[in-house]
GROMACS .gro file of C-alpha atoms in nm:
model
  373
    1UNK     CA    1   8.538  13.118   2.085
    2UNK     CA    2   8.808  13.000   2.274
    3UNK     CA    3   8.976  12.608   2.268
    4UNK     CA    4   8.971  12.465   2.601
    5UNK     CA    5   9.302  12.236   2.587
    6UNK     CA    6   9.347  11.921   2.848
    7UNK     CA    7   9.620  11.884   3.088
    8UNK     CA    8   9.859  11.711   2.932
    9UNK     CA    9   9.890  11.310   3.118
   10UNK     CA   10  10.167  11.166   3.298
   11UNK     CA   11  10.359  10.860   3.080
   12UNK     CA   12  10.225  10.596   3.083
   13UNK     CA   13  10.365  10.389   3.440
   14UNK     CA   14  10.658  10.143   3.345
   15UNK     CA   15  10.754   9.917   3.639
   16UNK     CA   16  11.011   9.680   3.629
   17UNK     CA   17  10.924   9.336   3.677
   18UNK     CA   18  10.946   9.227   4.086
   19UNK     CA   19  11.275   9.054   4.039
   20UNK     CA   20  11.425   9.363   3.896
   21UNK     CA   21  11.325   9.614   4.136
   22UNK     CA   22  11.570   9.657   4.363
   23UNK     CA   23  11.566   9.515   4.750
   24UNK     CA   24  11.550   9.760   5.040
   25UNK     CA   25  11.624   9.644   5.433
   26UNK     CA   26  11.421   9.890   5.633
   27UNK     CA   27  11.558   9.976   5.975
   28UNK     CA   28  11.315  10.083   6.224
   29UNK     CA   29  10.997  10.022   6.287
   30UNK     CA   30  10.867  10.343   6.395
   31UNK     CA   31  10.547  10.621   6.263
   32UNK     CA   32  10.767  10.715   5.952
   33UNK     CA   33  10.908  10.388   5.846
   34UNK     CA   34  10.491  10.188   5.943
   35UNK     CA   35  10.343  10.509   5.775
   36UNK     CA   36  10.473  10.625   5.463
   37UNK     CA   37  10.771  10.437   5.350
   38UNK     CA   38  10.684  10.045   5.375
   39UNK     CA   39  10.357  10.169   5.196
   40UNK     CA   40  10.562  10.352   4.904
   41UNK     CA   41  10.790  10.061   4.895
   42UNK     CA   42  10.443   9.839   4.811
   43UNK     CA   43  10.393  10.107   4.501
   44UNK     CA   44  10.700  10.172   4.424
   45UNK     CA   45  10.876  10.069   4.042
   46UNK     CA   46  11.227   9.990   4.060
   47UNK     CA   47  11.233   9.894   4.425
   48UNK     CA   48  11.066   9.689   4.724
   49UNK     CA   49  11.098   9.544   5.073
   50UNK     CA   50  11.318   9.226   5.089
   51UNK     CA   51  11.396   9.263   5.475
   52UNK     CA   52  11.345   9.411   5.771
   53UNK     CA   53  11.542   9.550   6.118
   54UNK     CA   54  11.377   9.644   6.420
   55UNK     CA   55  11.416   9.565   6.873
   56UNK     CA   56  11.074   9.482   6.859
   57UNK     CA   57  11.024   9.087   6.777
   58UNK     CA   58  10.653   9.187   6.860
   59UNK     CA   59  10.612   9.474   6.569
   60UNK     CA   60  10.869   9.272   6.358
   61UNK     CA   61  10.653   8.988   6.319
   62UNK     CA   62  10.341   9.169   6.290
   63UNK     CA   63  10.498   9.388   6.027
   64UNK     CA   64  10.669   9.092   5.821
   65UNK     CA   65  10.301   8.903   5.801
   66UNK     CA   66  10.151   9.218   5.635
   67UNK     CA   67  10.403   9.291   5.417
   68UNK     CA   68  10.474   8.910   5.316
   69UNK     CA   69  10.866   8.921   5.465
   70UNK     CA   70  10.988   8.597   5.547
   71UNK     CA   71  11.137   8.494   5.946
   72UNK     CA   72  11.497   8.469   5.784
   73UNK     CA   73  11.464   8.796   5.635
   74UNK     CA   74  11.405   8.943   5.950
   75UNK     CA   75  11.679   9.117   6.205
   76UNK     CA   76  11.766   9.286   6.546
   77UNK     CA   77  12.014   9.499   6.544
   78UNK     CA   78  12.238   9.263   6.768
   79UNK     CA   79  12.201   9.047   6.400
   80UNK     CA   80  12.202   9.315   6.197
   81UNK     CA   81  12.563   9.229   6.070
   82UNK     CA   82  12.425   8.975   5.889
   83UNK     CA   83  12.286   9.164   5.637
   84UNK     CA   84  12.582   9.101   5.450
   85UNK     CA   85  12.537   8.783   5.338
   86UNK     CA   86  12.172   8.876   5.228
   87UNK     CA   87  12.205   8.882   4.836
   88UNK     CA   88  11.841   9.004   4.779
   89UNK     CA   89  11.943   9.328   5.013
   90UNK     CA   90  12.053   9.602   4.792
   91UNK     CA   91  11.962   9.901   5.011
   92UNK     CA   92  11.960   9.943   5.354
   93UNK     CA   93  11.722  10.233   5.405
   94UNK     CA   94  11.840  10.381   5.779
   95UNK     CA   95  11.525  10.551   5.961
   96UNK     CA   96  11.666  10.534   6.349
   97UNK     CA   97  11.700  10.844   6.544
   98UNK     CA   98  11.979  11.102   6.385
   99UNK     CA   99  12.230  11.001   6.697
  100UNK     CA  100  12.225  10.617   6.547
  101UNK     CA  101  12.295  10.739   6.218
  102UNK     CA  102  12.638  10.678   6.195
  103UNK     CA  103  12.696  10.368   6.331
  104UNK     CA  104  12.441  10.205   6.081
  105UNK     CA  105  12.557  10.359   5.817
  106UNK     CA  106  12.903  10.242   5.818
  107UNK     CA  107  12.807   9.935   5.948
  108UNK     CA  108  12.568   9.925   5.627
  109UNK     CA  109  12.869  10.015   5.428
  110UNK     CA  110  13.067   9.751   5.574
  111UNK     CA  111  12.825   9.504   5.456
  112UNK     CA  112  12.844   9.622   5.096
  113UNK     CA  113  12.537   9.753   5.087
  114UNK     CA  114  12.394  10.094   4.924
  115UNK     CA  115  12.301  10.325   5.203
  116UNK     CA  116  12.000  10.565   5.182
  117UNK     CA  117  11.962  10.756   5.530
  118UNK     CA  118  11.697  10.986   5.687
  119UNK     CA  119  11.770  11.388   5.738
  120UNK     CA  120  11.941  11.489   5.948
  121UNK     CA  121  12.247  11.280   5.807
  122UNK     CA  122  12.382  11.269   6.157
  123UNK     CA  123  12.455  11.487   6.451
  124UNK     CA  124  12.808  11.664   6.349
  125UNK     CA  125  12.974  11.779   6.062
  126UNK     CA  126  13.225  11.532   6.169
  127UNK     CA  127  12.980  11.255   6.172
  128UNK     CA  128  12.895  11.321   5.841
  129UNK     CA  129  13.220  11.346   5.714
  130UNK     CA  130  13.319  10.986   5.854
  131UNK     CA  131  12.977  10.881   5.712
  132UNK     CA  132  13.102  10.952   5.359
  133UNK     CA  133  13.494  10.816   5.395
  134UNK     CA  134  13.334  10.462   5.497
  135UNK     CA  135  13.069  10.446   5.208
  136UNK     CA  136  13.349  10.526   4.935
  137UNK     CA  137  13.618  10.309   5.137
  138UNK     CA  138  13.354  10.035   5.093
  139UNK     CA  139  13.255  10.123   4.733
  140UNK     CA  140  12.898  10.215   4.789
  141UNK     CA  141  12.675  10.488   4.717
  142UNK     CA  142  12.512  10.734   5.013
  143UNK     CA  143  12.217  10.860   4.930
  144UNK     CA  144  12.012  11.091   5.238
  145UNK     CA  145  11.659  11.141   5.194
  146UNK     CA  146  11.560  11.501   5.136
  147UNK     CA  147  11.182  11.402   4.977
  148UNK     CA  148  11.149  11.753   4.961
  149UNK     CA  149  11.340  11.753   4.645
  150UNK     CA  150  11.146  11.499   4.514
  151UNK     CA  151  10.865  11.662   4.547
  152UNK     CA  152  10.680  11.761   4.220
  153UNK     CA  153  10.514  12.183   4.412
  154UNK     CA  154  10.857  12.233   4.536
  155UNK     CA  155  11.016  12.114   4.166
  156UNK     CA  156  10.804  12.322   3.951
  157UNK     CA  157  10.873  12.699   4.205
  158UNK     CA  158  11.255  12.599   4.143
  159UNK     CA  159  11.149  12.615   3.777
  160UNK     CA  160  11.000  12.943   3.784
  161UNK     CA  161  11.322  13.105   3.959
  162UNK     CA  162  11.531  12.911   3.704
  163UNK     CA  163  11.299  13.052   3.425
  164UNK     CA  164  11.260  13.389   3.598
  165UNK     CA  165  10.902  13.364   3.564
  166UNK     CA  166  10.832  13.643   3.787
  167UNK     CA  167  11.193  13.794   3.786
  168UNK     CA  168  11.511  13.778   3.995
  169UNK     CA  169  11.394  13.667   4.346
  170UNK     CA  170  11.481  13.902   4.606
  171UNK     CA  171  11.375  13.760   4.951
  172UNK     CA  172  11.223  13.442   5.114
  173UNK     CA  173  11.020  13.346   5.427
  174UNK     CA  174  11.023  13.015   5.544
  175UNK     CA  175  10.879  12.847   5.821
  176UNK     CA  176  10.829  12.473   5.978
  177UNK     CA  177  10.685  12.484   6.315
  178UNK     CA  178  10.491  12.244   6.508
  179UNK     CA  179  10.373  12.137   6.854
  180UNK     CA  180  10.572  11.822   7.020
  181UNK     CA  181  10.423  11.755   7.369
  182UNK     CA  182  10.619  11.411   7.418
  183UNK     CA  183  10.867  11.517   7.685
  184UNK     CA  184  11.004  11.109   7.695
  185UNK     CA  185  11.057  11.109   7.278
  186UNK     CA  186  11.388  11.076   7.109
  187UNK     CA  187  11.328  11.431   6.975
  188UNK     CA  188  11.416  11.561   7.305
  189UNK     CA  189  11.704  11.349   7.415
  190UNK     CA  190  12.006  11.583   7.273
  191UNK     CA  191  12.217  11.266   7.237
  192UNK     CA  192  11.978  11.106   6.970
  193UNK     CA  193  11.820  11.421   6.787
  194UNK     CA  194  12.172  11.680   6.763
  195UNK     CA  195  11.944  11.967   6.866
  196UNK     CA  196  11.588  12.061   6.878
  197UNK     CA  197  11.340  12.247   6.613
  198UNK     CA  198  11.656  12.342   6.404
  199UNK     CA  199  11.809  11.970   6.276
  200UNK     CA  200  11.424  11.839   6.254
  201UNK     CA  201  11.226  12.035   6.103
  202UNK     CA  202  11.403  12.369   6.077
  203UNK     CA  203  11.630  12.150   5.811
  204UNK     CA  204  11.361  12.171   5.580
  205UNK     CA  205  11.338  12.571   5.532
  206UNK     CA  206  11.784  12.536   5.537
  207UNK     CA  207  11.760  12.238   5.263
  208UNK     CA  208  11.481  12.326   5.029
  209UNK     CA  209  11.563  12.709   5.040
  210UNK     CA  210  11.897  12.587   4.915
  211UNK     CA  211  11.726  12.348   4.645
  212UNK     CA  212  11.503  12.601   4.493
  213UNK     CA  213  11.780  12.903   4.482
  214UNK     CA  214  12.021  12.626   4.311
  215UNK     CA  215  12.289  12.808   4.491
  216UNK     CA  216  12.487  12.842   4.894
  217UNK     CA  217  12.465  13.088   5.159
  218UNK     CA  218  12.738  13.251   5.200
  219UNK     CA  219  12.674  13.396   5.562
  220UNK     CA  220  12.407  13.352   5.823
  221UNK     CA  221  12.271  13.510   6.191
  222UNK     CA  222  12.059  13.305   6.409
  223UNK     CA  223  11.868  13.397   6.734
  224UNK     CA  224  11.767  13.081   7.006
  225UNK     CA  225  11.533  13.057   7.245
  226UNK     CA  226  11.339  12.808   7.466
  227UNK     CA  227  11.123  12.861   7.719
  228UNK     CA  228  11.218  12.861   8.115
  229UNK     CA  229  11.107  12.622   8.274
  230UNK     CA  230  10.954  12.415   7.998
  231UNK     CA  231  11.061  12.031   8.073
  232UNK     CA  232  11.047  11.969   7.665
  233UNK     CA  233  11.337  12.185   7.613
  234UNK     CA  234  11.558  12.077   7.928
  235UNK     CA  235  11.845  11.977   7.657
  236UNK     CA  236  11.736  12.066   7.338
  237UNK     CA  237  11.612  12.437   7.146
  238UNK     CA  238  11.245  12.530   7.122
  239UNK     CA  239  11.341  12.813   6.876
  240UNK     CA  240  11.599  12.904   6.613
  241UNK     CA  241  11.485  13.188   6.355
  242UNK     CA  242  11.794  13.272   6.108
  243UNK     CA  243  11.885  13.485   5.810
  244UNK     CA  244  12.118  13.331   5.541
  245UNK     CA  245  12.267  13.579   5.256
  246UNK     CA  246  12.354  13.410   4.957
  247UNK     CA  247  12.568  13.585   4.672
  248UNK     CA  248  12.307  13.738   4.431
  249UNK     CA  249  12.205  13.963   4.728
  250UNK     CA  250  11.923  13.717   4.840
  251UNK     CA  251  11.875  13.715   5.196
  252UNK     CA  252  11.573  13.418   5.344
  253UNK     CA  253  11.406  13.457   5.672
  254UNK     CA  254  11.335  13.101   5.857
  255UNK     CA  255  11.224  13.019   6.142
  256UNK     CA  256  11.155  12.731   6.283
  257UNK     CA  257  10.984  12.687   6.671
  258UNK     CA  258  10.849  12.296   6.855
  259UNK     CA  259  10.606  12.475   7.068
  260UNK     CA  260  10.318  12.644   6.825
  261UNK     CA  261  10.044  12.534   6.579
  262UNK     CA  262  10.209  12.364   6.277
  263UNK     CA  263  10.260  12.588   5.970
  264UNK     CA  264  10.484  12.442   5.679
  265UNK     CA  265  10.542  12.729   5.394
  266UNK     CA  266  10.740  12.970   5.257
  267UNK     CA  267  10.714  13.230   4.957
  268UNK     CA  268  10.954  13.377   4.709
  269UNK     CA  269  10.960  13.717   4.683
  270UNK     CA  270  11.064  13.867   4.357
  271UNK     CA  271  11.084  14.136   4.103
  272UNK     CA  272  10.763  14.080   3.895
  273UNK     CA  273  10.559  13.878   4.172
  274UNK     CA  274  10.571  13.597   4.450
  275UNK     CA  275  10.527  13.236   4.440
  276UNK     CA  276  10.421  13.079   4.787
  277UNK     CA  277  10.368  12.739   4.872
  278UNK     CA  278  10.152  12.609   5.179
  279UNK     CA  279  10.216  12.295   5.341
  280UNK     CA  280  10.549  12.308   5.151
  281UNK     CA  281  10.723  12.017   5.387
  282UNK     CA  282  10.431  11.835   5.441
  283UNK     CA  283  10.396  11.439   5.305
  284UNK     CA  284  10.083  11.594   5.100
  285UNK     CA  285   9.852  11.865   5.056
  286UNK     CA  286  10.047  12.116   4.910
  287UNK     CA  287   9.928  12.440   4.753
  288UNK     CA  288  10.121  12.647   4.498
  289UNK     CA  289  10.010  13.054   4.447
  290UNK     CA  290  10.187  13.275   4.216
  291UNK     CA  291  10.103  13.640   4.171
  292UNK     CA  292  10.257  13.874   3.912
  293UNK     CA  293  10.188  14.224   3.797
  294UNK     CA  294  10.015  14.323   3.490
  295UNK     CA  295  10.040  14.670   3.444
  296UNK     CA  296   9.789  14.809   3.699
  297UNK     CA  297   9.651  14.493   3.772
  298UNK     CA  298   9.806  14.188   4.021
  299UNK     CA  299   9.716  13.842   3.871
  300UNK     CA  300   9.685  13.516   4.146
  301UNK     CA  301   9.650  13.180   4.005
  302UNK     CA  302   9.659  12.863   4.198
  303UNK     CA  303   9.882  12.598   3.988
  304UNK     CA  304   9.712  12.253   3.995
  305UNK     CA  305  10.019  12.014   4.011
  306UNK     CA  306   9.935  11.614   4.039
  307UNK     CA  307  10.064  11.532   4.440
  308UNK     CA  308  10.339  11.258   4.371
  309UNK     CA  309  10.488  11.008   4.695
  310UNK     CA  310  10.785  11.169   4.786
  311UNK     CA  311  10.902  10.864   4.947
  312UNK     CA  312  10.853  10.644   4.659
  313UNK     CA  313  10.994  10.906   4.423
  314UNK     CA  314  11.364  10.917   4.625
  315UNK     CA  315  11.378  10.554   4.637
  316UNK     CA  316  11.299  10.482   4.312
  317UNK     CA  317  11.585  10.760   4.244
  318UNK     CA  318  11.844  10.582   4.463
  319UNK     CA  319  11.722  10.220   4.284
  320UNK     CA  320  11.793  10.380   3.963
  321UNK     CA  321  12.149  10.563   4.009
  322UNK     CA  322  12.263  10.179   4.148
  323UNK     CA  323  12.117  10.034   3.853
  324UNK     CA  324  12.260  10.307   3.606
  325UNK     CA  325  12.576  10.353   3.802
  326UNK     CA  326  12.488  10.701   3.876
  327UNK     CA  327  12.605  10.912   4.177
  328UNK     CA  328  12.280  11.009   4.340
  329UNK     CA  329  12.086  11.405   4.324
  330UNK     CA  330  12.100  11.432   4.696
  331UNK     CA  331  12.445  11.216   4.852
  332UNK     CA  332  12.635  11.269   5.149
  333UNK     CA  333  12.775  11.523   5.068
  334UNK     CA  334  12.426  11.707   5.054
  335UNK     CA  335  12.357  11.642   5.426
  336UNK     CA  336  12.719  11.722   5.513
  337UNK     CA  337  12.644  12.111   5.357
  338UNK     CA  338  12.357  12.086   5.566
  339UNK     CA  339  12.552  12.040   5.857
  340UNK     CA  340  12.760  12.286   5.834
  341UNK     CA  341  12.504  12.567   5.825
  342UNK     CA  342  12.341  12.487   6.101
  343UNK     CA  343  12.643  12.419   6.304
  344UNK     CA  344  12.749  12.813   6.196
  345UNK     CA  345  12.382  12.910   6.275
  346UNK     CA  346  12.403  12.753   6.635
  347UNK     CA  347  12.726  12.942   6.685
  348UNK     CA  348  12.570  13.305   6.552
  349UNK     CA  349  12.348  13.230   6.801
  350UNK     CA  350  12.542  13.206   7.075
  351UNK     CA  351  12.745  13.492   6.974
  352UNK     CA  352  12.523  13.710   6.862
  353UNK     CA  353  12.679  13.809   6.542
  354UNK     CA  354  12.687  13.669   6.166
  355UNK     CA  355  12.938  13.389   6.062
  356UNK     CA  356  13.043  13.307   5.766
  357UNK     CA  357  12.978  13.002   5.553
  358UNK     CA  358  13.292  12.857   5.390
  359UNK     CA  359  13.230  12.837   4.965
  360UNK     CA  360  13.058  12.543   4.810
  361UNK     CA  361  12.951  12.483   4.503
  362UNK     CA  362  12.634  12.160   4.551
  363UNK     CA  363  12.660  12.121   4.165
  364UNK     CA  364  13.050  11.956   4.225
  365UNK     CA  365  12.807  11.692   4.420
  366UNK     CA  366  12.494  11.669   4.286
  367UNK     CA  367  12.464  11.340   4.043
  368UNK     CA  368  12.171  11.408   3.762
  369UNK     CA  369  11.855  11.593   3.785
  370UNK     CA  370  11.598  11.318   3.888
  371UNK     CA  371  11.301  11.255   3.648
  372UNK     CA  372  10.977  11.311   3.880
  373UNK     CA  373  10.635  11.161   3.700
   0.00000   0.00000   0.00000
């Protein structure tokens, strides 16, 4: 007879008390910042909202009475300056279009404050770079938010490869696509998004690829494309699909396109089997599948994994590394790597031909593995 034996349970929760937890300003107000990161913040164990930013008075106001955040705790960014004299503000978590992204952060930094901004860091390499100089000229930490590596699906398929659970991986697909019909959003105004699919979601297949492989490409060839005619892509790309080689040998295919039905997955191809993960970038709802061979036979199993919130998970990360004077998992210096892929696949594309990827080694940035619950 065989012993069924239970899942083993997650430890037991251990919150600091309120006036512990760290204090985060929030700046803008919009779907990502309403939807899934005040919310965290409520649930959230070493950190919660102390203040908010936004150019809406309106949505401001209506946001501070359902989240109990008093007048005086509330700012435009014409007032946002005065942040610095906030003492409950320990954080100011950026979530503005990628074009803004600089100028809050240093002005963040300038205001001694910790900085934790949204992907893409910025819009240039350069931007990124400058980004960094002013956080460690003001003796803060810079922390961007990939959830993705906070996420508990995408955690565990790193551990297989680490583990070689189903042998030295080989190839990867990846692909985040989806459909943006707004031809007046921010997303399509070159000056505030960098680029199209490619910084916004085709940063995902680029970042996490580079997560779960624990390692840099060392070349990469892109193809671009956007349709004639089609008013959504009158200054930014529709399409980018791109090959990056890494040193082992590895090669991953991504693609990433703003005009089809959303699919968010990608699967590691190795020796001994594959590991594939639907919804992989998604805020929930992933799926792990593993297959491996057993002598004739090919085994699937579907890994049950308890769905974590990746918001709440990176800011209770960042909270932590201030409080433990730790350099963040995922710093600048992660989103500047970032940048300078894509800006070498953006020039493959337009010359047709691979480019190389100057040597980096992420581990020379990379504070301590984060512990995920």
């Amino acid at each position: 007879m065989e012993v069924g034996h239970c899942q083993k349970s997650a430890p037991t929760p251990t919150p600091l008390p309120p006036d512990k937890r760290l204090g985060y300003a929030v700046v803008g107000l919009g779907h990502l910042a309403l939807e899934e990161v005040l919310p965290a913040l409520s649930n959230c164990k070493k950190s919660r909202l102390v203040a908010l930013v936004s150019g809406s008075p309106e949505k401001m106001k209506k946001v501070a009475l359902q989240y109990g955040i008093s007048s005086e705790n509330c700012y435009t960014y014409q007032t946002f300056d005065q942040l610095k004299n906030n003492a409950s503000v320990n954080i100011i978590y950026i979530i503005l279009p990628n074009g803004l992204h600089k100028e809050y952060v240093i002005k963040g930094a300038k205001a001694g404050k910790h900085i934790l901004c949204e992907k893409p860091m910025a819009n240039t390499v350069e931007e990124c770079r400058e980004m960094i100089a002013a956080c460690k000229q003001a003796q803060v930490k810079l922390m961007v938010a990939y959830r993705i590596q906070f996420q508990p699906h995408n955690r565990k398929l790193r551990e297989y490869i680490q583990q070689k659970t189903f042998g030295i991986p080989k190839y990867i697909e990846a692909c985040n696509a989806q459909s943006t019909a707004n031809v007046n959003h921010w997303r399509h105004n070159k000056a505030l998004a960098g680029g199209g699919a490619l910084p916004d979601i085709g940063l995902y297949c680029l970042n996490t690829t580079r997560f779960i492989l624990d390692m840099e490409p060392t070349e990469v060839f892109a193809y671009q494309y956007s349709t004639p005619g089609n008013p959504l892509f009158k200054e930014v790309e529709e399409l980018v699909s791109w090959q990056m080689r890494f040193p082992s040998g590895i090669i991953a295919n991504c693609a990433t396109d703003y005009d089809v039905h959303e699919s968010r997955r990608y699967r590691v191809n190795c020796q001994k089997g594959w590991m594939n993960l639907d919804k992989a970038y998604a805020y929930k709802g992933q799926k792990l599948t593993t297959a491996r061979a057993e002598g004739t036979l090919e085994l699937q199993q579907e890994v049950e994994i308890a769905e974590n919130n990746q918001f709440g998970a990176e800011m209770d990360h960042f909270s932590d590394c201030i409080l433990n004077n730790r350099r963040p998992f995922t710093p600048g210096e992660e989103g500047l790597q970032d940048h300078i892929i894509m800006e070498a696949i953006y020039l493959s594309a337009k010359l047709g031909k691979p480019v190389q990827i100057p040597p980096a080694d992420a581990a020379k940035w990379r504070g301590p593995e984060p512990k995920i619950s």
